[in-house]
PDB file of C-alpha atoms in Angstrom:
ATOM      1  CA  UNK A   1     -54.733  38.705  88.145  1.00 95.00           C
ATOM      2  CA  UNK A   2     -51.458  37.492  87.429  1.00 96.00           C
ATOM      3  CA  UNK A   3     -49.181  39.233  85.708  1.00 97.00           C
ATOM      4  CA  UNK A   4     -45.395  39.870  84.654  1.00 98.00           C
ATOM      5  CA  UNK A   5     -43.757  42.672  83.091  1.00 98.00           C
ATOM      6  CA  UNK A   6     -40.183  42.683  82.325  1.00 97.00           C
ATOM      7  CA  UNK A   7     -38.207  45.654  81.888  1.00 97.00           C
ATOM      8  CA  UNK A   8     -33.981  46.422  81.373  1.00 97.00           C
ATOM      9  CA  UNK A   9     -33.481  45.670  77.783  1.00 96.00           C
ATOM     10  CA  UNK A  10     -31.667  47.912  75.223  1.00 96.00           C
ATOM     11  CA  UNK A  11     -28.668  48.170  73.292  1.00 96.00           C
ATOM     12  CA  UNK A  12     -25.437  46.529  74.891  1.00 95.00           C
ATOM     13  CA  UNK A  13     -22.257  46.550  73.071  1.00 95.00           C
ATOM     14  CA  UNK A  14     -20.634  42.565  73.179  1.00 93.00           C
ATOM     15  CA  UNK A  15     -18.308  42.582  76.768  1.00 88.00           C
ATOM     16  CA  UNK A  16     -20.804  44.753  78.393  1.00 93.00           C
ATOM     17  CA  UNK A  17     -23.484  43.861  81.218  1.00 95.00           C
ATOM     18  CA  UNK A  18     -26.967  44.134  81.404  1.00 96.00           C
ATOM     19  CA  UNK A  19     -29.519  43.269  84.068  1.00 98.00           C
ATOM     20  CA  UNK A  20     -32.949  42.609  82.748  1.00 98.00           C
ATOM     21  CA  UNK A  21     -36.213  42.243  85.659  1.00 98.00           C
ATOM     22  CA  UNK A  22     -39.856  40.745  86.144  1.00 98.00           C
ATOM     23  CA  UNK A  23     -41.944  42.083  88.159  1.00 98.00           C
ATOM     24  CA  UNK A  24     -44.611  39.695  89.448  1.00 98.00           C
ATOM     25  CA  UNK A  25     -48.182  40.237  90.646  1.00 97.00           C
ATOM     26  CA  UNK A  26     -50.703  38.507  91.444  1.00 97.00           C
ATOM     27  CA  UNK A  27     -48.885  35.604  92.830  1.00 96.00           C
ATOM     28  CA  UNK A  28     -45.409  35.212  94.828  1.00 96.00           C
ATOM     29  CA  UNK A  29     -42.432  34.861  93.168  1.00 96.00           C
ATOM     30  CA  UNK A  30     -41.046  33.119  96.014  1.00 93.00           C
ATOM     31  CA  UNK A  31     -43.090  30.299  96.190  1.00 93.00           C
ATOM     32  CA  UNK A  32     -42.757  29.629  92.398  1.00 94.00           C
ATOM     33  CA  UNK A  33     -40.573  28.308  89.796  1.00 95.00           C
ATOM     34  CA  UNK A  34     -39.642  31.162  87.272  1.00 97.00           C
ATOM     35  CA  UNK A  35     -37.949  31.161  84.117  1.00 98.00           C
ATOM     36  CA  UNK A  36     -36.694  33.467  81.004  1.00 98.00           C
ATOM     37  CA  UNK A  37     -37.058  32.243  77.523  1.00 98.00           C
ATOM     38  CA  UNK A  38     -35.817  34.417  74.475  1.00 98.00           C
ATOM     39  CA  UNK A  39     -36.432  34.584  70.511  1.00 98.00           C
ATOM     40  CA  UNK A  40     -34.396  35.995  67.930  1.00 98.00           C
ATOM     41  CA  UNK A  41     -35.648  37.865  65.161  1.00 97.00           C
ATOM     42  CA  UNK A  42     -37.599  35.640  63.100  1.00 96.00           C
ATOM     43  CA  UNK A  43     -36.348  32.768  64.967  1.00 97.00           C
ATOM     44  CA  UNK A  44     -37.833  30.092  67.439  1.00 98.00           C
ATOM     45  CA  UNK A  45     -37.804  30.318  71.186  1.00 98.00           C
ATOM     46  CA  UNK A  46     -35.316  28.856  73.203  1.00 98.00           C
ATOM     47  CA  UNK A  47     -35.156  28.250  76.914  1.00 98.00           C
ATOM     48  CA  UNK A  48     -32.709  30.061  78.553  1.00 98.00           C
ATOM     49  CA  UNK A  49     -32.453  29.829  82.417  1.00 98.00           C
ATOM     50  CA  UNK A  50     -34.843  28.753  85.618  1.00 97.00           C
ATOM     51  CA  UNK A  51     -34.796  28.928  89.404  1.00 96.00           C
ATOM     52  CA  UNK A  52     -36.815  27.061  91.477  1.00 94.00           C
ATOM     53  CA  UNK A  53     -38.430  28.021  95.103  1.00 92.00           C
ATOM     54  CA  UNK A  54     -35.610  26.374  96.716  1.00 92.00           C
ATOM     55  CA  UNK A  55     -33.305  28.391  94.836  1.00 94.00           C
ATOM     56  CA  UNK A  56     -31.774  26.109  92.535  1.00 96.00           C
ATOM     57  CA  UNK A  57     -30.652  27.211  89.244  1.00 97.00           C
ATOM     58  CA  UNK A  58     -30.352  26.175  85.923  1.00 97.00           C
ATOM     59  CA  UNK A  59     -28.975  27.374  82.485  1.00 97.00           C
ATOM     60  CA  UNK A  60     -28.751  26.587  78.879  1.00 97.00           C
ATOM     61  CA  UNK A  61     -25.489  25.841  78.004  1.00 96.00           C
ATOM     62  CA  UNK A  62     -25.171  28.422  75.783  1.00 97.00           C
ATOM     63  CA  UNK A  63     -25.213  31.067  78.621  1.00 97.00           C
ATOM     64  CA  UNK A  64     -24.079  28.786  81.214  1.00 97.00           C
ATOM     65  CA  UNK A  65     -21.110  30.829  82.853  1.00 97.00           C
ATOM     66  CA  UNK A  66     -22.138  34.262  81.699  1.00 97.00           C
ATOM     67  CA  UNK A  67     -25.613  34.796  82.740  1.00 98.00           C
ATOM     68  CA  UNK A  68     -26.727  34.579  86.342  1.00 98.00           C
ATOM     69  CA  UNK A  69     -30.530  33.998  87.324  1.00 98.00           C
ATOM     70  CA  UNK A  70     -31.693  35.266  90.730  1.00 97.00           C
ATOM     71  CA  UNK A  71     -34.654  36.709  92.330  1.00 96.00           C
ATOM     72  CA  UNK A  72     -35.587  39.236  94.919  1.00 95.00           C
ATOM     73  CA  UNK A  73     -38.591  37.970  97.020  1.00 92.00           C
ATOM     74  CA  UNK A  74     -39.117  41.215  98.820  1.00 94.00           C
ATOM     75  CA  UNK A  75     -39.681  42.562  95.648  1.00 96.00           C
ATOM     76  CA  UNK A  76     -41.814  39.808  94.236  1.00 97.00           C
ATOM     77  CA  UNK A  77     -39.398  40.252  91.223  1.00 98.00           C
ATOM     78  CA  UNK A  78     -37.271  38.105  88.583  1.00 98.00           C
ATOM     79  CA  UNK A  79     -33.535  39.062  87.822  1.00 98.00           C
ATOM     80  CA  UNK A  80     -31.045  37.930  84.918  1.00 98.00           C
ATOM     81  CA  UNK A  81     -27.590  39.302  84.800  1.00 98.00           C
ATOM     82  CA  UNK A  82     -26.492  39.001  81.391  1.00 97.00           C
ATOM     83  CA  UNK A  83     -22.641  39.115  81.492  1.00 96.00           C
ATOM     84  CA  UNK A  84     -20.085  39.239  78.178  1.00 94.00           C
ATOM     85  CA  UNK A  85     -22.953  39.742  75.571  1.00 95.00           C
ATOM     86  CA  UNK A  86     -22.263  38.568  72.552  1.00 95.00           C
ATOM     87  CA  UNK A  87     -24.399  39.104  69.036  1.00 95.00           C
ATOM     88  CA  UNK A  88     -26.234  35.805  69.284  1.00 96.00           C
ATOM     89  CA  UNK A  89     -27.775  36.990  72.606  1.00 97.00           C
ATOM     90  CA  UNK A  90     -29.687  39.507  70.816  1.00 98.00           C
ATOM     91  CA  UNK A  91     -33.605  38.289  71.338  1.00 98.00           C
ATOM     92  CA  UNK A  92     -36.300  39.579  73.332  1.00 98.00           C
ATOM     93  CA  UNK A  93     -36.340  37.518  76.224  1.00 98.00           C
ATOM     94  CA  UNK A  94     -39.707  36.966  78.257  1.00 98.00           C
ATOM     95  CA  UNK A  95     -39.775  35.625  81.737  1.00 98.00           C
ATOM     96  CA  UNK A  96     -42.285  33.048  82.633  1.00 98.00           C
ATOM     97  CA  UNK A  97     -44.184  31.386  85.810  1.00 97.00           C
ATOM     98  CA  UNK A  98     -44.619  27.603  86.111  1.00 91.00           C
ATOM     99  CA  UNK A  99     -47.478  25.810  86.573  1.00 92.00           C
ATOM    100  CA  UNK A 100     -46.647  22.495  88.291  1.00 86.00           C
ATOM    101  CA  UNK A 101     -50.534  19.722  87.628  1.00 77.00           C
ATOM    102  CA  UNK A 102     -50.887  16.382  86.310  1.00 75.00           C
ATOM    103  CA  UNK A 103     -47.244  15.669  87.561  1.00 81.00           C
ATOM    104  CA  UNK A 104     -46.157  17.900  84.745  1.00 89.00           C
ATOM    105  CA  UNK A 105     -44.772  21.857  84.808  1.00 92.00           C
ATOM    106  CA  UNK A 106     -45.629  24.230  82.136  1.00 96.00           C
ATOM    107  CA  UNK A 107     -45.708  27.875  81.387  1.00 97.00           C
ATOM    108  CA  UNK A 108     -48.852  28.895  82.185  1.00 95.00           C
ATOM    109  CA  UNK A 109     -48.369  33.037  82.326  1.00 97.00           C
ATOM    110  CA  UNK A 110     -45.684  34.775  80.188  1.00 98.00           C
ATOM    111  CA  UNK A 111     -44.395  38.443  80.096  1.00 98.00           C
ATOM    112  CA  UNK A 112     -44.604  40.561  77.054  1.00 97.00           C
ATOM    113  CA  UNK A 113     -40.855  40.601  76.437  1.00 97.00           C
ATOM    114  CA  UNK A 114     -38.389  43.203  76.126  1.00 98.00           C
ATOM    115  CA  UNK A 115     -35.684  43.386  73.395  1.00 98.00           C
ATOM    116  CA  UNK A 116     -31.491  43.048  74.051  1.00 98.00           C
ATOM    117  CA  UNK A 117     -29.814  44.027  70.834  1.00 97.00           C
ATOM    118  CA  UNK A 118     -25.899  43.103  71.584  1.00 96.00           C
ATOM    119  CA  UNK A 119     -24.154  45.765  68.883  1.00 94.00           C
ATOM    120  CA  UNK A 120     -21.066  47.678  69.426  1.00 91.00           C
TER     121      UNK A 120
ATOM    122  CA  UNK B   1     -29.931  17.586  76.089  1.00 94.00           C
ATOM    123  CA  UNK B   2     -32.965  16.406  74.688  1.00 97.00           C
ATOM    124  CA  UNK B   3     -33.324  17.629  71.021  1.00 98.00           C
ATOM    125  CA  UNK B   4     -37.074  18.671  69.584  1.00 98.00           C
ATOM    126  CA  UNK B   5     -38.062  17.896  66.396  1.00 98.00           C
ATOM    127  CA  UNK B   6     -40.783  19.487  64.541  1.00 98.00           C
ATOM    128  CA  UNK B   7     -42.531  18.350  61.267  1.00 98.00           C
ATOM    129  CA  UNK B   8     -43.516  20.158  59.027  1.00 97.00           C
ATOM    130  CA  UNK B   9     -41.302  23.327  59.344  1.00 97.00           C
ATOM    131  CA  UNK B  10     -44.405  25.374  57.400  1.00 97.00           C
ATOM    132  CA  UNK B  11     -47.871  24.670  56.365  1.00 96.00           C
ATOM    133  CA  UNK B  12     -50.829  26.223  54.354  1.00 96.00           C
ATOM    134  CA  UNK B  13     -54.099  25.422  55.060  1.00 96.00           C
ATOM    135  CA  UNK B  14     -57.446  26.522  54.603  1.00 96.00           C
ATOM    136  CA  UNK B  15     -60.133  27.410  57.143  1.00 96.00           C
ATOM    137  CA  UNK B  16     -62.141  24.703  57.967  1.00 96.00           C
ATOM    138  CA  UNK B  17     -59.383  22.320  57.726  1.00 96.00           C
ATOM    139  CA  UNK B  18     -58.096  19.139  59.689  1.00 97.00           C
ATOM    140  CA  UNK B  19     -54.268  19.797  61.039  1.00 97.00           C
ATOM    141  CA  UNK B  20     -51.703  17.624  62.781  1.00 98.00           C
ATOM    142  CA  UNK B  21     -48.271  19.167  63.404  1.00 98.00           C
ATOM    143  CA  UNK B  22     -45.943  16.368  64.972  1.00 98.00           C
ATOM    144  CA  UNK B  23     -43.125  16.894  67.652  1.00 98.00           C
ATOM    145  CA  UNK B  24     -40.448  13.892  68.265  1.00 98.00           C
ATOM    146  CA  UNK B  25     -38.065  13.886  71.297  1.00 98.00           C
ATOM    147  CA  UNK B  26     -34.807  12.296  70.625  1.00 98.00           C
ATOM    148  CA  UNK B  27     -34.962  10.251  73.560  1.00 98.00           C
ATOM    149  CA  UNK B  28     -38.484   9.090  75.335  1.00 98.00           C
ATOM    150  CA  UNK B  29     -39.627  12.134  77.997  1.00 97.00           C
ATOM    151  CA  UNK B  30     -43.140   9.950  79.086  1.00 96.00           C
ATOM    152  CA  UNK B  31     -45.920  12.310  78.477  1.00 96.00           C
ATOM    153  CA  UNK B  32     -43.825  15.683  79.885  1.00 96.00           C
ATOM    154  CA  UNK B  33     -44.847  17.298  76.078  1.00 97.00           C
ATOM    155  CA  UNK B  34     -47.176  20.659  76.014  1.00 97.00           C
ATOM    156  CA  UNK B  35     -47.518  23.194  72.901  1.00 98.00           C
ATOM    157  CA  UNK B  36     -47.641  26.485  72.447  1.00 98.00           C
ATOM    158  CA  UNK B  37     -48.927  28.971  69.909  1.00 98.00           C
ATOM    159  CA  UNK B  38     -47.801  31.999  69.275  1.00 98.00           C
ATOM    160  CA  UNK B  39     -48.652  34.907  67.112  1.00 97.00           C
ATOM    161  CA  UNK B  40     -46.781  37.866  65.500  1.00 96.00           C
ATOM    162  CA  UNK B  41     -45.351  40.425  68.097  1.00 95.00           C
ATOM    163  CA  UNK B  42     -47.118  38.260  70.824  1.00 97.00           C
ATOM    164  CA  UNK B  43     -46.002  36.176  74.108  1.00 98.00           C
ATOM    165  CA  UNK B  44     -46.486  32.407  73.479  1.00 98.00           C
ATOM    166  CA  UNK B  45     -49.860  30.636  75.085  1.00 98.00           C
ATOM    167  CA  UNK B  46     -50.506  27.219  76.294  1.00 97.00           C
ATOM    168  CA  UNK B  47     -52.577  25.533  74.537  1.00 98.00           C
ATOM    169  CA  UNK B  48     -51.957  21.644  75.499  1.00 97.00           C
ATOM    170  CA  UNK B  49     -49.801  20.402  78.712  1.00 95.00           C
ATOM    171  CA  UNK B  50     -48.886  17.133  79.588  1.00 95.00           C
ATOM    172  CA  UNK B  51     -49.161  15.563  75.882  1.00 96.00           C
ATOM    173  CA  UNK B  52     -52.876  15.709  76.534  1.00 96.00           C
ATOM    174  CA  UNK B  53     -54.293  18.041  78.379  1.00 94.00           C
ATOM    175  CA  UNK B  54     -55.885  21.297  77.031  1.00 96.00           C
ATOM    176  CA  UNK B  55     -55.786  24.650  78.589  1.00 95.00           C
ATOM    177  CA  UNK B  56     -58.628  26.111  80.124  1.00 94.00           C
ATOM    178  CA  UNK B  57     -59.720  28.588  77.498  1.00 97.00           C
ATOM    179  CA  UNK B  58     -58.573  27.128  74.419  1.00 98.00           C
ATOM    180  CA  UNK B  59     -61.062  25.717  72.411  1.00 97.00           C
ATOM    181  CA  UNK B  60     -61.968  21.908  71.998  1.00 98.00           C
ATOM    182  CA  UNK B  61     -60.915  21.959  68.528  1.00 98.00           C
ATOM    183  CA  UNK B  62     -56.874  21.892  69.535  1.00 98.00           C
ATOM    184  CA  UNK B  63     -56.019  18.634  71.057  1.00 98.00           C
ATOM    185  CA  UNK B  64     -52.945  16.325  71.651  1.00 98.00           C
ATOM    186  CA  UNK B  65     -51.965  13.212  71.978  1.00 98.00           C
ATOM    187  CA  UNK B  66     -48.774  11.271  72.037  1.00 98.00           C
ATOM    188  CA  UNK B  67     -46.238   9.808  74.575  1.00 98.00           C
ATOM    189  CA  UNK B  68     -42.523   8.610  74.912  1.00 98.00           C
ATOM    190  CA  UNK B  69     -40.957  10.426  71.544  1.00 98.00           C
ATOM    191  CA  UNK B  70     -43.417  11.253  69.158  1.00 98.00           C
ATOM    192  CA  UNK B  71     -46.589  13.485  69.535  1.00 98.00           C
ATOM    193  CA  UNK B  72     -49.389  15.244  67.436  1.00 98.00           C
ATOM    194  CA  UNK B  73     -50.927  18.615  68.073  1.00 98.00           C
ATOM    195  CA  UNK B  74     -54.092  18.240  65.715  1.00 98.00           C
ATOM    196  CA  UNK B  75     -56.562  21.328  64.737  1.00 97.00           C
ATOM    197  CA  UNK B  76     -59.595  19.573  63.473  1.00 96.00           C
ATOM    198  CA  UNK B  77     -61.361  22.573  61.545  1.00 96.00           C
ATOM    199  CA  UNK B  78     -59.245  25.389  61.086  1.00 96.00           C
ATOM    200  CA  UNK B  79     -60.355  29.286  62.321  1.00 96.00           C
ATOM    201  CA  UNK B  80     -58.641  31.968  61.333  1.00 94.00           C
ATOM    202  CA  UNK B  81     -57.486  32.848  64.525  1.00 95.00           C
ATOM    203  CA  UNK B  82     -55.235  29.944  64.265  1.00 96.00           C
ATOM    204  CA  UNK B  83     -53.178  30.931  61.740  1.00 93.00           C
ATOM    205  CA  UNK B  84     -50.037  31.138  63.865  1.00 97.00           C
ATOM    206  CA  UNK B  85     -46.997  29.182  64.962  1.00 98.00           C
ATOM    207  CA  UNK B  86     -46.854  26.198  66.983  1.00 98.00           C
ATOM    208  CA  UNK B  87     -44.345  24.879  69.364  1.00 98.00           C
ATOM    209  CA  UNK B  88     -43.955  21.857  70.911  1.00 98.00           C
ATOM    210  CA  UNK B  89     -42.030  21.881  74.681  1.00 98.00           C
ATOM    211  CA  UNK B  90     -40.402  18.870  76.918  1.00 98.00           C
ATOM    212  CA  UNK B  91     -40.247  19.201  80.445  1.00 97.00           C
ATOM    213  CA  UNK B  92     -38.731  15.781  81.134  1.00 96.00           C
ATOM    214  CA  UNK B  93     -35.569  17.228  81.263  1.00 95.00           C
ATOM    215  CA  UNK B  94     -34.782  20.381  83.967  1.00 94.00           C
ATOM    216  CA  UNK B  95     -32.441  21.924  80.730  1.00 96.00           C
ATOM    217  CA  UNK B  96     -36.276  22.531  78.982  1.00 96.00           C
ATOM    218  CA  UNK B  97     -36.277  22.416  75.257  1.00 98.00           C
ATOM    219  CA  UNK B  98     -38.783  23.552  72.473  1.00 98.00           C
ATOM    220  CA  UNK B  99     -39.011  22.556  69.059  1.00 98.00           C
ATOM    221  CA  UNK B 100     -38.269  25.021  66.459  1.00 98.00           C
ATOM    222  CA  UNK B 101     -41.636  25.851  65.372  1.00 98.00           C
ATOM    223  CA  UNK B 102     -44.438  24.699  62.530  1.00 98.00           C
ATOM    224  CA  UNK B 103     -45.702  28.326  60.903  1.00 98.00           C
ATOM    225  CA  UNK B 104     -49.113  27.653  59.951  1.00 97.00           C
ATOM    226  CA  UNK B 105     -50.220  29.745  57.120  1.00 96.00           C
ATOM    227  CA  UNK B 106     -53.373  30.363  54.683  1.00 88.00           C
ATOM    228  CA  UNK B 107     -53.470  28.689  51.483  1.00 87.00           C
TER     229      UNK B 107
END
């Protein structure tokens, strides 16, 4: 059964750090193409950052230089390094697998999402 | 990046029910269009993929349609189960973007 359970969040005050993780089972990280979405509260999702199996990365460009995606294959498990919060981060962010069929990719498995509140 | 647009923003409706939400893309992304639904306190689900396609699990009454920039996510008898929100998601682009949401609500 596939699964993913992220884990990290909290309160950060804006300059700060904060490294949230997904841990995967039930399939391999490695061989996938993983992503983290987040939501404000009471707002709409919005795509945040991905990495592919070959290790390519990409970010929205409103966390582009401040966030880093990466992922530990040993430990089947999803990383992202949020860097110089700021309040508009705040959102519980979910991580998400791909599905790549009918020459399409989708999220086909999501975590349950864990809240960042950015608040000095 | 590619911009989402939803229509409407909101919309009561009544069990039993015919519903079409529509998603445009501001430039054409082929048929790379799925939808999501997601309720309170709850991790979004795939419901349709590839403009078209429906989800194993999700019943018969969701389906999609659609291709280049505009799409429809229709409900053709409404359960209460479905009262939710829906969003629509391009995957044209590698910089993914979803639309910002149709809350479905009972009249």
């Amino acid at each position: 059964e596939v699964q993913l359970v992220e884990t990290g969040g909290g309160l950060i005050q804006p300059g700060g750090s904060l490294r949230l993780s997904c841990t995967a089972s039930g399939f391999t990280v490695s061989s996938n193409y993983m992503s983290w979405v987040r939501q404000a509260p009471g707002k709409g999702l919005e795509w945040v950052s991905a990495i592919y199996s070959s290790g390519s990365t990409y970010y929205a460009e409103s966390v582009k230089g401040r966030f880093t995606i990466s992922k530990d294959n040993s430990q089947n498990t999803l990383y992202l390094q949020m860097n110089s919060p700021r309040a508009e981060d705040t959102a519980v962010y979910y991580c998400a697998k791909y599905y790549y069929g009918s020459g399409n990719y989708y999220f086909d498995y999501w975590g349950q999402g864990t809240l960042v509140t950015v608040s000095s | 990046d590619i911009q989402m647009t939803q229509s409407p923003s909101s919309l009561s409706a009544s069990v039993g029910d015919r519903v079409t939400i529509t998603c445009r893309a501001s430039q054409s992304i082929s048929r790379y269009l799925n939808w999501y639904q997601q309720k309170p306190g709850k991790a979004p689900k795939l419901l349709i993929y590839t403009a078209s396609g429906l989800q194993s699990g999700v019943p018969s009454r969701f389906s999609g349609s659609g291709s280049g920039t505009d799409f429809t996510l229709t409900i053709s008898s409404l359960q209460p189960e479905d009262f939710a929100t829906y969003y629509c998601q391009q995957t044209y682009s590698t910089i993914i973007t979803f639309g910002q949401g149709t809350r479905l609500e009972i009249k």
